[in-house]
JSON list of N, CA and C in Angstrom, two decimals:
[
{"chain": "A", "resi": 1, "resn": "MET", "atom": "N", "xyz": [11.25, -0.26, -8.11]},
{"chain": "A", "resi": 1, "resn": "MET", "atom": "CA", "xyz": [10.47, -1.09, -9.00]},
{"chain": "A", "resi": 1, "resn": "MET", "atom": "C", "xyz": [10.33, -0.37, -10.33]},
{"chain": "A", "resi": 2, "resn": "GLU", "atom": "N", "xyz": [10.56, -1.08, -11.39]},
{"chain": "A", "resi": 2, "resn": "GLU", "atom": "CA", "xyz": [10.46, -0.50, -12.72]},
{"chain": "A", "resi": 2, "resn": "GLU", "atom": "C", "xyz": [9.01, -0.16, -13.04]},
{"chain": "A", "resi": 3, "resn": "TRP", "atom": "N", "xyz": [8.80, 0.84, -13.89]},
{"chain": "A", "resi": 3, "resn": "TRP", "atom": "CA", "xyz": [7.46, 1.32, -14.20]},
{"chain": "A", "resi": 3, "resn": "TRP", "atom": "C", "xyz": [6.64, 0.27, -14.93]},
{"chain": "A", "resi": 4, "resn": "TYR", "atom": "N", "xyz": [7.26, -0.58, -15.73]},
{"chain": "A", "resi": 4, "resn": "TYR", "atom": "CA", "xyz": [6.48, -1.56, -16.48]},
{"chain": "A", "resi": 4, "resn": "TYR", "atom": "C", "xyz": [5.98, -2.68, -15.58]},
{"chain": "A", "resi": 5, "resn": "TYR", "atom": "N", "xyz": [6.66, -2.95, -14.47]},
{"chain": "A", "resi": 5, "resn": "TYR", "atom": "CA", "xyz": [6.12, -3.90, -13.49]},
{"chain": "A", "resi": 5, "resn": "TYR", "atom": "C", "xyz": [4.84, -3.36, -12.86]},
{"chain": "A", "resi": 6, "resn": "VAL", "atom": "N", "xyz": [4.85, -2.07, -12.56]},
{"chain": "A", "resi": 6, "resn": "VAL", "atom": "CA", "xyz": [3.67, -1.45, -11.97]},
{"chain": "A", "resi": 6, "resn": "VAL", "atom": "C", "xyz": [2.50, -1.50, -12.95]},
{"chain": "A", "resi": 7, "resn": "VAL", "atom": "N", "xyz": [2.77, -1.20, -14.21]},
{"chain": "A", "resi": 7, "resn": "VAL", "atom": "CA", "xyz": [1.72, -1.26, -15.23]},
{"chain": "A", "resi": 7, "resn": "VAL", "atom": "C", "xyz": [1.20, -2.68, -15.37]},
{"chain": "A", "resi": 8, "resn": "LEU", "atom": "N", "xyz": [2.09, -3.67, -15.36]},
{"chain": "A", "resi": 8, "resn": "LEU", "atom": "CA", "xyz": [1.67, -5.07, -15.46]},
{"chain": "A", "resi": 8, "resn": "LEU", "atom": "C", "xyz": [0.80, -5.48, -14.27]},
{"chain": "A", "resi": 9, "resn": "ILE", "atom": "N", "xyz": [1.14, -5.02, -13.09]},
{"chain": "A", "resi": 9, "resn": "ILE", "atom": "CA", "xyz": [0.34, -5.34, -11.90]},
{"chain": "A", "resi": 9, "resn": "ILE", "atom": "C", "xyz": [-1.06, -4.75, -12.04]},
{"chain": "A", "resi": 10, "resn": "PHE", "atom": "N", "xyz": [-1.16, -3.50, -12.48]},
{"chain": "A", "resi": 10, "resn": "PHE", "atom": "CA", "xyz": [-2.47, -2.88, -12.67]},
{"chain": "A", "resi": 10, "resn": "PHE", "atom": "C", "xyz": [-3.29, -3.60, -13.74]},
{"chain": "A", "resi": 11, "resn": "VAL", "atom": "N", "xyz": [-2.65, -3.97, -14.85]},
{"chain": "A", "resi": 11, "resn": "VAL", "atom": "CA", "xyz": [-3.36, -4.66, -15.93]},
{"chain": "A", "resi": 11, "resn": "VAL", "atom": "C", "xyz": [-3.84, -6.03, -15.47]},
{"chain": "A", "resi": 12, "resn": "PHE", "atom": "N", "xyz": [-2.98, -6.80, -14.81]},
{"chain": "A", "resi": 12, "resn": "PHE", "atom": "CA", "xyz": [-3.40, -8.11, -14.34]},
{"chain": "A", "resi": 12, "resn": "PHE", "atom": "C", "xyz": [-4.49, -8.02, -13.28]},
{"chain": "A", "resi": 13, "resn": "ALA", "atom": "N", "xyz": [-4.41, -7.02, -12.41]},
{"chain": "A", "resi": 13, "resn": "ALA", "atom": "CA", "xyz": [-5.46, -6.84, -11.41]},
{"chain": "A", "resi": 13, "resn": "ALA", "atom": "C", "xyz": [-6.78, -6.48, -12.09]},
{"chain": "A", "resi": 14, "resn": "PHE", "atom": "N", "xyz": [-6.71, -5.61, -13.10]},
{"chain": "A", "resi": 14, "resn": "PHE", "atom": "CA", "xyz": [-7.91, -5.23, -13.84]},
{"chain": "A", "resi": 14, "resn": "PHE", "atom": "C", "xyz": [-8.54, -6.44, -14.53]},
{"chain": "A", "resi": 15, "resn": "ILE", "atom": "N", "xyz": [-7.72, -7.25, -15.18]},
{"chain": "A", "resi": 15, "resn": "ILE", "atom": "CA", "xyz": [-8.23, -8.45, -15.84]},
{"chain": "A", "resi": 15, "resn": "ILE", "atom": "C", "xyz": [-8.79, -9.44, -14.83]},
{"chain": "A", "resi": 16, "resn": "PHE", "atom": "N", "xyz": [-8.10, -9.61, -13.71]},
{"chain": "A", "resi": 16, "resn": "PHE", "atom": "CA", "xyz": [-8.57, -10.52, -12.66]},
{"chain": "A", "resi": 16, "resn": "PHE", "atom": "C", "xyz": [-9.92, -10.08, -12.12]},
{"chain": "A", "resi": 17, "resn": "PHE", "atom": "N", "xyz": [-10.07, -8.79, -11.82]},
{"chain": "A", "resi": 17, "resn": "PHE", "atom": "CA", "xyz": [-11.35, -8.29, -11.31]},
{"chain": "A", "resi": 17, "resn": "PHE", "atom": "C", "xyz": [-12.43, -8.38, -12.37]},
{"chain": "A", "resi": 18, "resn": "GLY", "atom": "N", "xyz": [-12.08, -8.19, -13.63]},
{"chain": "A", "resi": 18, "resn": "GLY", "atom": "CA", "xyz": [-13.05, -8.35, -14.71]},
{"chain": "A", "resi": 18, "resn": "GLY", "atom": "C", "xyz": [-13.56, -9.77, -14.79]},
{"chain": "A", "resi": 19, "resn": "ILE", "atom": "N", "xyz": [-12.66, -10.73, -14.63]},
{"chain": "A", "resi": 19, "resn": "ILE", "atom": "CA", "xyz": [-13.07, -12.14, -14.65]},
{"chain": "A", "resi": 19, "resn": "ILE", "atom": "C", "xyz": [-13.95, -12.46, -13.45]},
{"chain": "A", "resi": 20, "resn": "ILE", "atom": "N", "xyz": [-13.59, -11.94, -12.29]},
{"chain": "A", "resi": 20, "resn": "ILE", "atom": "CA", "xyz": [-14.40, -12.16, -11.10]},
{"chain": "A", "resi": 20, "resn": "ILE", "atom": "C", "xyz": [-15.81, -11.60, -11.28]},
{"chain": "A", "resi": 21, "resn": "HIS", "atom": "N", "xyz": [-15.91, -10.40, -11.86]},
{"chain": "A", "resi": 21, "resn": "HIS", "atom": "CA", "xyz": [-17.22, -9.80, -12.09]},
{"chain": "A", "resi": 21, "resn": "HIS", "atom": "C", "xyz": [-17.99, -10.56, -13.17]},
{"chain": "A", "resi": 22, "resn": "LYS", "atom": "N", "xyz": [-17.28, -11.13, -14.13]},
{"chain": "A", "resi": 22, "resn": "LYS", "atom": "CA", "xyz": [-17.94, -11.94, -15.17]},
{"chain": "A", "resi": 22, "resn": "LYS", "atom": "C", "xyz": [-18.50, -13.22, -14.56]},
{"chain": "A", "resi": 23, "resn": "ILE", "atom": "N", "xyz": [-17.76, -13.84, -13.66]},
{"chain": "A", "resi": 23, "resn": "ILE", "atom": "CA", "xyz": [-18.26, -15.03, -12.98]},
{"chain": "A", "resi": 23, "resn": "ILE", "atom": "C", "xyz": [-19.47, -14.68, -12.12]},
{"chain": "A", "resi": 24, "resn": "GLY", "atom": "N", "xyz": [-19.48, -13.49, -11.58]},
{"chain": "A", "resi": 24, "resn": "GLY", "atom": "CA", "xyz": [-20.60, -13.02, -10.77]},
{"chain": "A", "resi": 24, "resn": "GLY", "atom": "C", "xyz": [-21.79, -12.58, -11.60]},
{"chain": "A", "resi": 25, "resn": "LYS", "atom": "N", "xyz": [-21.77, -12.80, -12.91]},
{"chain": "A", "resi": 25, "resn": "LYS", "atom": "CA", "xyz": [-22.88, -12.55, -13.83]},
{"chain": "A", "resi": 25, "resn": "LYS", "atom": "C", "xyz": [-23.22, -11.07, -13.98]},
{"chain": "A", "resi": 26, "resn": "ASN", "atom": "N", "xyz": [-22.24, -10.19, -13.87]},
{"chain": "A", "resi": 26, "resn": "ASN", "atom": "CA", "xyz": [-22.49, -8.78, -14.14]},
{"chain": "A", "resi": 26, "resn": "ASN", "atom": "C", "xyz": [-22.56, -8.55, -15.64]},
{"chain": "A", "resi": 27, "resn": "LYS", "atom": "N", "xyz": [-23.37, -7.59, -16.05]},
{"chain": "A", "resi": 27, "resn": "LYS", "atom": "CA", "xyz": [-23.55, -7.34, -17.48]},
{"chain": "A", "resi": 27, "resn": "LYS", "atom": "C", "xyz": [-22.31, -6.72, -18.11]},
{"chain": "A", "resi": 28, "resn": "LYS", "atom": "N", "xyz": [-21.66, -5.81, -17.41]},
{"chain": "A", "resi": 28, "resn": "LYS", "atom": "CA", "xyz": [-20.47, -5.12, -17.93]},
{"chain": "A", "resi": 28, "resn": "LYS", "atom": "C", "xyz": [-19.34, -5.31, -16.93]},
{"chain": "A", "resi": 29, "resn": "PRO", "atom": "N", "xyz": [-18.66, -6.47, -16.97]},
{"chain": "A", "resi": 29, "resn": "PRO", "atom": "CA", "xyz": [-17.69, -6.77, -15.91]},
{"chain": "A", "resi": 29, "resn": "PRO", "atom": "C", "xyz": [-16.45, -5.89, -15.92]},
{"chain": "A", "resi": 30, "resn": "PHE", "atom": "N", "xyz": [-15.94, -5.52, -17.10]},
{"chain": "A", "resi": 30, "resn": "PHE", "atom": "CA", "xyz": [-14.71, -4.74, -17.13]},
{"chain": "A", "resi": 30, "resn": "PHE", "atom": "C", "xyz": [-14.97, -3.28, -16.78]},
{"chain": "A", "resi": 31, "resn": "ARG", "atom": "N", "xyz": [-16.13, -2.78, -17.08]},
{"chain": "A", "resi": 31, "resn": "ARG", "atom": "CA", "xyz": [-16.46, -1.42, -16.64]},
{"chain": "A", "resi": 31, "resn": "ARG", "atom": "C", "xyz": [-16.60, -1.40, -15.12]},
{"chain": "A", "resi": 32, "resn": "ARG", "atom": "N", "xyz": [-17.20, -2.44, -14.58]},
{"chain": "A", "resi": 32, "resn": "ARG", "atom": "CA", "xyz": [-17.36, -2.55, -13.12]},
{"chain": "A", "resi": 32, "resn": "ARG", "atom": "C", "xyz": [-16.00, -2.65, -12.43]},
{"chain": "A", "resi": 33, "resn": "ALA", "atom": "N", "xyz": [-15.09, -3.44, -13.02]},
{"chain": "A", "resi": 33, "resn": "ALA", "atom": "CA", "xyz": [-13.75, -3.57, -12.44]},
{"chain": "A", "resi": 33, "resn": "ALA", "atom": "C", "xyz": [-13.01, -2.23, -12.50]},
{"chain": "A", "resi": 34, "resn": "PHE", "atom": "N", "xyz": [-13.14, -1.52, -13.61]},
{"chain": "A", "resi": 34, "resn": "PHE", "atom": "CA", "xyz": [-12.49, -0.21, -13.75]},
{"chain": "A", "resi": 34, "resn": "PHE", "atom": "C", "xyz": [-13.03, 0.78, -12.74]},
{"chain": "A", "resi": 35, "resn": "LEU", "atom": "N", "xyz": [-14.36, 0.79, -12.56]},
{"chain": "A", "resi": 35, "resn": "LEU", "atom": "CA", "xyz": [-14.95, 1.71, -11.59]},
{"chain": "A", "resi": 35, "resn": "LEU", "atom": "C", "xyz": [-14.58, 1.36, -10.16]},
{"chain": "A", "resi": 36, "resn": "SER", "atom": "N", "xyz": [-14.41, 0.08, -9.88]},
{"chain": "A", "resi": 36, "resn": "SER", "atom": "CA", "xyz": [-13.98, -0.35, -8.56]},
{"chain": "A", "resi": 36, "resn": "SER", "atom": "C", "xyz": [-12.56, 0.14, -8.27]},
{"chain": "A", "resi": 37, "resn": "MET", "atom": "N", "xyz": [-11.68, 0.01, -9.23]},
{"chain": "A", "resi": 37, "resn": "MET", "atom": "CA", "xyz": [-10.30, 0.47, -9.05]},
{"chain": "A", "resi": 37, "resn": "MET", "atom": "C", "xyz": [-10.26, 2.00, -8.96]},
{"chain": "A", "resi": 38, "resn": "LEU", "atom": "N", "xyz": [-11.07, 2.65, -9.76]},
{"chain": "A", "resi": 38, "resn": "LEU", "atom": "CA", "xyz": [-11.10, 4.11, -9.78]},
{"chain": "A", "resi": 38, "resn": "LEU", "atom": "C", "xyz": [-11.68, 4.67, -8.47]},
{"chain": "A", "resi": 39, "resn": "SER", "atom": "N", "xyz": [-12.62, 3.96, -7.87]},
{"chain": "A", "resi": 39, "resn": "SER", "atom": "CA", "xyz": [-13.20, 4.44, -6.62]},
{"chain": "A", "resi": 39, "resn": "SER", "atom": "C", "xyz": [-12.17, 4.42, -5.49]},
{"chain": "A", "resi": 40, "resn": "GLY", "atom": "N", "xyz": [-11.29, 3.44, -5.49]},
{"chain": "A", "resi": 40, "resn": "GLY", "atom": "CA", "xyz": [-10.24, 3.40, -4.48]},
{"chain": "A", "resi": 40, "resn": "GLY", "atom": "C", "xyz": [-9.27, 4.56, -4.61]},
{"chain": "A", "resi": 41, "resn": "LEU", "atom": "N", "xyz": [-8.89, 4.86, -5.86]},
{"chain": "A", "resi": 41, "resn": "LEU", "atom": "CA", "xyz": [-8.00, 6.00, -6.08]},
{"chain": "A", "resi": 41, "resn": "LEU", "atom": "C", "xyz": [-8.68, 7.32, -5.75]},
{"chain": "A", "resi": 42, "resn": "GLY", "atom": "N", "xyz": [-9.95, 7.43, -6.12]},
{"chain": "A", "resi": 42, "resn": "GLY", "atom": "CA", "xyz": [-10.70, 8.64, -5.79]},
{"chain": "A", "resi": 42, "resn": "GLY", "atom": "C", "xyz": [-10.83, 8.85, -4.30]},
{"chain": "A", "resi": 43, "resn": "ALA", "atom": "N", "xyz": [-11.05, 7.76, -3.58]},
{"chain": "A", "resi": 43, "resn": "ALA", "atom": "CA", "xyz": [-11.16, 7.86, -2.12]},
{"chain": "A", "resi": 43, "resn": "ALA", "atom": "C", "xyz": [-9.83, 8.28, -1.50]},
{"chain": "A", "resi": 44, "resn": "LEU", "atom": "N", "xyz": [-8.72, 7.80, -2.06]},
{"chain": "A", "resi": 44, "resn": "LEU", "atom": "CA", "xyz": [-7.40, 8.21, -1.56]},
{"chain": "A", "resi": 44, "resn": "LEU", "atom": "C", "xyz": [-7.17, 9.70, -1.80]},
{"chain": "A", "resi": 45, "resn": "ILE", "atom": "N", "xyz": [-7.56, 10.18, -2.95]},
{"chain": "A", "resi": 45, "resn": "ILE", "atom": "CA", "xyz": [-7.40, 11.61, -3.25]},
{"chain": "A", "resi": 45, "resn": "ILE", "atom": "C", "xyz": [-8.29, 12.46, -2.34]},
{"chain": "A", "resi": 46, "resn": "ILE", "atom": "N", "xyz": [-9.54, 12.04, -2.15]},
{"chain": "A", "resi": 46, "resn": "ILE", "atom": "CA", "xyz": [-10.45, 12.78, -1.28]},
{"chain": "A", "resi": 46, "resn": "ILE", "atom": "C", "xyz": [-9.95, 12.76, 0.17]},
{"chain": "A", "resi": 47, "resn": "LEU", "atom": "N", "xyz": [-9.41, 11.63, 0.60]},
{"chain": "A", "resi": 47, "resn": "LEU", "atom": "CA", "xyz": [-8.86, 11.54, 1.95]},
{"chain": "A", "resi": 47, "resn": "LEU", "atom": "C", "xyz": [-7.72, 12.53, 2.15]},
{"chain": "A", "resi": 48, "resn": "ASN", "atom": "N", "xyz": [-6.84, 12.63, 1.16]},
{"chain": "A", "resi": 48, "resn": "ASN", "atom": "CA", "xyz": [-5.71, 13.55, 1.31]},
{"chain": "A", "resi": 48, "resn": "ASN", "atom": "C", "xyz": [-6.12, 15.00, 1.17]},
{"chain": "A", "resi": 49, "resn": "ILE", "atom": "N", "xyz": [-7.15, 15.29, 0.38]},
{"chain": "A", "resi": 49, "resn": "ILE", "atom": "CA", "xyz": [-7.63, 16.67, 0.29]},
{"chain": "A", "resi": 49, "resn": "ILE", "atom": "C", "xyz": [-8.29, 17.09, 1.61]},
{"chain": "A", "resi": 50, "resn": "SER", "atom": "N", "xyz": [-9.04, 16.17, 2.20]},
{"chain": "A", "resi": 50, "resn": "SER", "atom": "CA", "xyz": [-9.74, 16.51, 3.45]},
{"chain": "A", "resi": 50, "resn": "SER", "atom": "C", "xyz": [-8.84, 16.39, 4.67]},
{"chain": "A", "resi": 51, "resn": "SER", "atom": "N", "xyz": [-7.58, 16.05, 4.49]},
{"chain": "A", "resi": 51, "resn": "SER", "atom": "CA", "xyz": [-6.69, 15.92, 5.64]},
{"chain": "A", "resi": 51, "resn": "SER", "atom": "C", "xyz": [-6.44, 17.25, 6.34]},
{"chain": "A", "resi": 52, "resn": "VAL", "atom": "N", "xyz": [-6.66, 18.35, 5.65]},
{"chain": "A", "resi": 52, "resn": "VAL", "atom": "CA", "xyz": [-6.52, 19.67, 6.27]},
{"chain": "A", "resi": 52, "resn": "VAL", "atom": "C", "xyz": [-7.53, 19.81, 7.40]},
{"chain": "A", "resi": 53, "resn": "PHE", "atom": "N", "xyz": [-8.72, 19.28, 7.20]},
{"chain": "A", "resi": 53, "resn": "PHE", "atom": "CA", "xyz": [-9.79, 19.41, 8.19]},
{"chain": "A", "resi": 53, "resn": "PHE", "atom": "C", "xyz": [-9.80, 18.27, 9.20]},
{"chain": "A", "resi": 54, "resn": "THR", "atom": "N", "xyz": [-9.44, 17.06, 8.77]},
{"chain": "A", "resi": 54, "resn": "THR", "atom": "CA", "xyz": [-9.58, 15.89, 9.63]},
{"chain": "A", "resi": 54, "resn": "THR", "atom": "C", "xyz": [-8.29, 15.49, 10.34]},
{"chain": "A", "resi": 55, "resn": "GLY", "atom": "N", "xyz": [-7.15, 15.79, 9.74]},
{"chain": "A", "resi": 55, "resn": "GLY", "atom": "CA", "xyz": [-5.88, 15.40, 10.32]},
{"chain": "A", "resi": 55, "resn": "GLY", "atom": "C", "xyz": [-5.47, 13.98, 9.95]},
{"chain": "A", "resi": 56, "resn": "VAL", "atom": "N", "xyz": [-6.28, 13.29, 9.16]},
{"chain": "A", "resi": 56, "resn": "VAL", "atom": "CA", "xyz": [-5.98, 11.93, 8.72]},
{"chain": "A", "resi": 56, "resn": "VAL", "atom": "C", "xyz": [-5.30, 12.04, 7.37]},
{"chain": "A", "resi": 57, "resn": "TYR", "atom": "N", "xyz": [-4.11, 11.45, 7.25]},
{"chain": "A", "resi": 57, "resn": "TYR", "atom": "CA", "xyz": [-3.32, 11.62, 6.04]},
{"chain": "A", "resi": 57, "resn": "TYR", "atom": "C", "xyz": [-2.63, 10.31, 5.68]},
{"chain": "A", "resi": 58, "resn": "LEU", "atom": "N", "xyz": [-2.68, 9.96, 4.41]},
{"chain": "A", "resi": 58, "resn": "LEU", "atom": "CA", "xyz": [-1.89, 8.85, 3.87]},
{"chain": "A", "resi": 58, "resn": "LEU", "atom": "C", "xyz": [-1.05, 9.41, 2.73]},
{"chain": "A", "resi": 59, "resn": "PRO", "atom": "N", "xyz": [0.25, 9.24, 2.77]},
{"chain": "A", "resi": 59, "resn": "PRO", "atom": "CA", "xyz": [1.09, 9.79, 1.71]},
{"chain": "A", "resi": 59, "resn": "PRO", "atom": "C", "xyz": [0.87, 9.05, 0.39]},
{"chain": "A", "resi": 60, "resn": "PHE", "atom": "N", "xyz": [1.06, 9.77, -0.70]},
{"chain": "A", "resi": 60, "resn": "PHE", "atom": "CA", "xyz": [1.00, 9.14, -2.02]},
{"chain": "A", "resi": 60, "resn": "PHE", "atom": "C", "xyz": [2.32, 8.43, -2.26]},
{"chain": "A", "resi": 61, "resn": "SER", "atom": "N", "xyz": [2.31, 7.13, -2.15]},
{"chain": "A", "resi": 61, "resn": "SER", "atom": "CA", "xyz": [3.48, 6.33, -2.47]},
{"chain": "A", "resi": 61, "resn": "SER", "atom": "C", "xyz": [3.01, 5.21, -3.38]},
{"chain": "A", "resi": 62, "resn": "LEU", "atom": "N", "xyz": [3.96, 4.47, -3.91]},
{"chain": "A", "resi": 62, "resn": "LEU", "atom": "CA", "xyz": [3.61, 3.38, -4.81]},
{"chain": "A", "resi": 62, "resn": "LEU", "atom": "C", "xyz": [2.73, 2.35, -4.09]},
{"chain": "A", "resi": 63, "resn": "MET", "atom": "N", "xyz": [3.06, 2.05, -2.84]},
{"chain": "A", "resi": 63, "resn": "MET", "atom": "CA", "xyz": [2.29, 1.07, -2.10]},
{"chain": "A", "resi": 63, "resn": "MET", "atom": "C", "xyz": [0.87, 1.55, -1.82]},
{"chain": "A", "resi": 64, "resn": "SER", "atom": "N", "xyz": [0.71, 2.79, -1.39]},
{"chain": "A", "resi": 64, "resn": "SER", "atom": "CA", "xyz": [-0.62, 3.27, -1.06]},
{"chain": "A", "resi": 64, "resn": "SER", "atom": "C", "xyz": [-1.51, 3.39, -2.31]},
{"chain": "A", "resi": 65, "resn": "VAL", "atom": "N", "xyz": [-0.93, 3.79, -3.42]},
{"chain": "A", "resi": 65, "resn": "VAL", "atom": "CA", "xyz": [-1.71, 3.89, -4.65]},
{"chain": "A", "resi": 65, "resn": "VAL", "atom": "C", "xyz": [-2.10, 2.51, -5.15]},
{"chain": "A", "resi": 66, "resn": "MET", "atom": "N", "xyz": [-1.19, 1.54, -5.08]},
{"chain": "A", "resi": 66, "resn": "MET", "atom": "CA", "xyz": [-1.51, 0.20, -5.55]},
{"chain": "A", "resi": 66, "resn": "MET", "atom": "C", "xyz": [-2.54, -0.48, -4.65]},
{"chain": "A", "resi": 67, "resn": "VAL", "atom": "N", "xyz": [-2.41, -0.34, -3.34]},
{"chain": "A", "resi": 67, "resn": "VAL", "atom": "CA", "xyz": [-3.36, -0.98, -2.43]},
{"chain": "A", "resi": 67, "resn": "VAL", "atom": "C", "xyz": [-4.73, -0.34, -2.57]},
{"chain": "A", "resi": 68, "resn": "SER", "atom": "N", "xyz": [-4.79, 0.97, -2.69]},
{"chain": "A", "resi": 68, "resn": "SER", "atom": "CA", "xyz": [-6.09, 1.62, -2.81]},
{"chain": "A", "resi": 68, "resn": "SER", "atom": "C", "xyz": [-6.74, 1.36, -4.16]},
{"chain": "A", "resi": 69, "resn": "SER", "atom": "N", "xyz": [-5.96, 1.21, -5.21]},
{"chain": "A", "resi": 69, "resn": "SER", "atom": "CA", "xyz": [-6.59, 0.93, -6.51]},
{"chain": "A", "resi": 69, "resn": "SER", "atom": "C", "xyz": [-6.96, -0.54, -6.65]},
{"chain": "A", "resi": 70, "resn": "ILE", "atom": "N", "xyz": [-6.12, -1.44, -6.20]},
{"chain": "A", "resi": 70, "resn": "ILE", "atom": "CA", "xyz": [-6.42, -2.86, -6.33]},
{"chain": "A", "resi": 70, "resn": "ILE", "atom": "C", "xyz": [-7.44, -3.27, -5.28]},
{"chain": "A", "resi": 71, "resn": "GLY", "atom": "N", "xyz": [-7.33, -2.76, -4.08]},
{"chain": "A", "resi": 71, "resn": "GLY", "atom": "CA", "xyz": [-8.25, -3.13, -3.01]},
{"chain": "A", "resi": 71, "resn": "GLY", "atom": "C", "xyz": [-9.50, -2.29, -2.94]},
{"chain": "A", "resi": 72, "resn": "GLY", "atom": "N", "xyz": [-9.51, -1.16, -3.62]},
{"chain": "A", "resi": 72, "resn": "GLY", "atom": "CA", "xyz": [-10.68, -0.28, -3.58]},
{"chain": "A", "resi": 72, "resn": "GLY", "atom": "C", "xyz": [-10.84, 0.37, -2.21]},
{"chain": "A", "resi": 73, "resn": "ILE", "atom": "N", "xyz": [-12.09, 0.61, -1.85]},
{"chain": "A", "resi": 73, "resn": "ILE", "atom": "CA", "xyz": [-12.39, 1.23, -0.56]},
{"chain": "A", "resi": 73, "resn": "ILE", "atom": "C", "xyz": [-11.95, 0.34, 0.61]},
{"chain": "A", "resi": 74, "resn": "PRO", "atom": "N", "xyz": [-12.16, -0.99, 0.57]},
{"chain": "A", "resi": 74, "resn": "PRO", "atom": "CA", "xyz": [-11.65, -1.82, 1.67]},
{"chain": "A", "resi": 74, "resn": "PRO", "atom": "C", "xyz": [-10.12, -1.78, 1.80]},
{"chain": "A", "resi": 75, "resn": "GLY", "atom": "N", "xyz": [-9.41, -1.66, 0.69]},
{"chain": "A", "resi": 75, "resn": "GLY", "atom": "CA", "xyz": [-7.96, -1.54, 0.74]},
{"chain": "A", "resi": 75, "resn": "GLY", "atom": "C", "xyz": [-7.53, -0.25, 1.40]},
{"chain": "A", "resi": 76, "resn": "LEU", "atom": "N", "xyz": [-8.23, 0.83, 1.09]},
{"chain": "A", "resi": 76, "resn": "LEU", "atom": "CA", "xyz": [-7.93, 2.11, 1.72]},
{"chain": "A", "resi": 76, "resn": "LEU", "atom": "C", "xyz": [-8.25, 2.07, 3.21]},
{"chain": "A", "resi": 77, "resn": "THR", "atom": "N", "xyz": [-9.32, 1.40, 3.57]},
{"chain": "A", "resi": 77, "resn": "THR", "atom": "CA", "xyz": [-9.66, 1.24, 4.99]},
{"chain": "A", "resi": 77, "resn": "THR", "atom": "C", "xyz": [-8.60, 0.43, 5.72]},
{"chain": "A", "resi": 78, "resn": "ALA", "atom": "N", "xyz": [-8.07, -0.59, 5.06]},
{"chain": "A", "resi": 78, "resn": "ALA", "atom": "CA", "xyz": [-6.99, -1.38, 5.66]},
{"chain": "A", "resi": 78, "resn": "ALA", "atom": "C", "xyz": [-5.74, -0.52, 5.86]},
{"chain": "A", "resi": 79, "resn": "LEU", "atom": "N", "xyz": [-5.42, 0.32, 4.90]},
{"chain": "A", "resi": 79, "resn": "LEU", "atom": "CA", "xyz": [-4.27, 1.22, 5.05]},
{"chain": "A", "resi": 79, "resn": "LEU", "atom": "C", "xyz": [-4.48, 2.18, 6.22]},
{"chain": "A", "resi": 80, "resn": "LEU", "atom": "N", "xyz": [-5.68, 2.71, 6.33]},
{"chain": "A", "resi": 80, "resn": "LEU", "atom": "CA", "xyz": [-5.96, 3.62, 7.45]},
{"chain": "A", "resi": 80, "resn": "LEU", "atom": "C", "xyz": [-5.87, 2.92, 8.79]},
{"chain": "A", "resi": 81, "resn": "THR", "atom": "N", "xyz": [-6.34, 1.68, 8.85]},
{"chain": "A", "resi": 81, "resn": "THR", "atom": "CA", "xyz": [-6.25, 0.91, 10.09]},
{"chain": "A", "resi": 81, "resn": "THR", "atom": "C", "xyz": [-4.80, 0.64, 10.45]},
{"chain": "A", "resi": 82, "resn": "LEU", "atom": "N", "xyz": [-4.00, 0.25, 9.48]},
{"chain": "A", "resi": 82, "resn": "LEU", "atom": "CA", "xyz": [-2.58, 0.02, 9.75]},
{"chain": "A", "resi": 82, "resn": "LEU", "atom": "C", "xyz": [-1.87, 1.30, 10.14]},
{"chain": "A", "resi": 83, "resn": "ASN", "atom": "N", "xyz": [-2.27, 2.42, 9.55]},
{"chain": "A", "resi": 83, "resn": "ASN", "atom": "CA", "xyz": [-1.69, 3.71, 9.91]},
{"chain": "A", "resi": 83, "resn": "ASN", "atom": "C", "xyz": [-2.05, 4.09, 11.35]},
{"chain": "A", "resi": 84, "resn": "LEU", "atom": "N", "xyz": [-3.22, 3.68, 11.79]},
{"chain": "A", "resi": 84, "resn": "LEU", "atom": "CA", "xyz": [-3.65, 3.96, 13.15]},
{"chain": "A", "resi": 84, "resn": "LEU", "atom": "C", "xyz": [-2.81, 3.21, 14.18]},
{"chain": "A", "resi": 85, "resn": "PHE", "atom": "N", "xyz": [-2.46, 1.97, 13.89]},
{"chain": "A", "resi": 85, "resn": "PHE", "atom": "CA", "xyz": [-1.74, 1.14, 14.86]},
{"chain": "A", "resi": 85, "resn": "PHE", "atom": "C", "xyz": [-0.22, 1.24, 14.75]},
{"chain": "A", "resi": 86, "resn": "PHE", "atom": "N", "xyz": [0.30, 1.59, 13.60]},
{"chain": "A", "resi": 86, "resn": "PHE", "atom": "CA", "xyz": [1.75, 1.62, 13.44]},
{"chain": "A", "resi": 86, "resn": "PHE", "atom": "C", "xyz": [2.20, 3.00, 13.12]}
]
């Protein structure tokens, strides 16, 4: 996948989440959307750092980064659940 497609997906997801937060009457919808996407990426990084102690590991790939950033913490939980079964 070309890099500009990835950037477009992130931008459209950011705008989509900003609109959703605006409909939900949040005061700062785009900051909220940015923090939601950032929390998913932060959780993925923390998960991989703590894998030395826990044994739970998700590799950094395009799919895992996109799912964790677009889906946030629930997206990361879905990845972990799928990793458990497959």
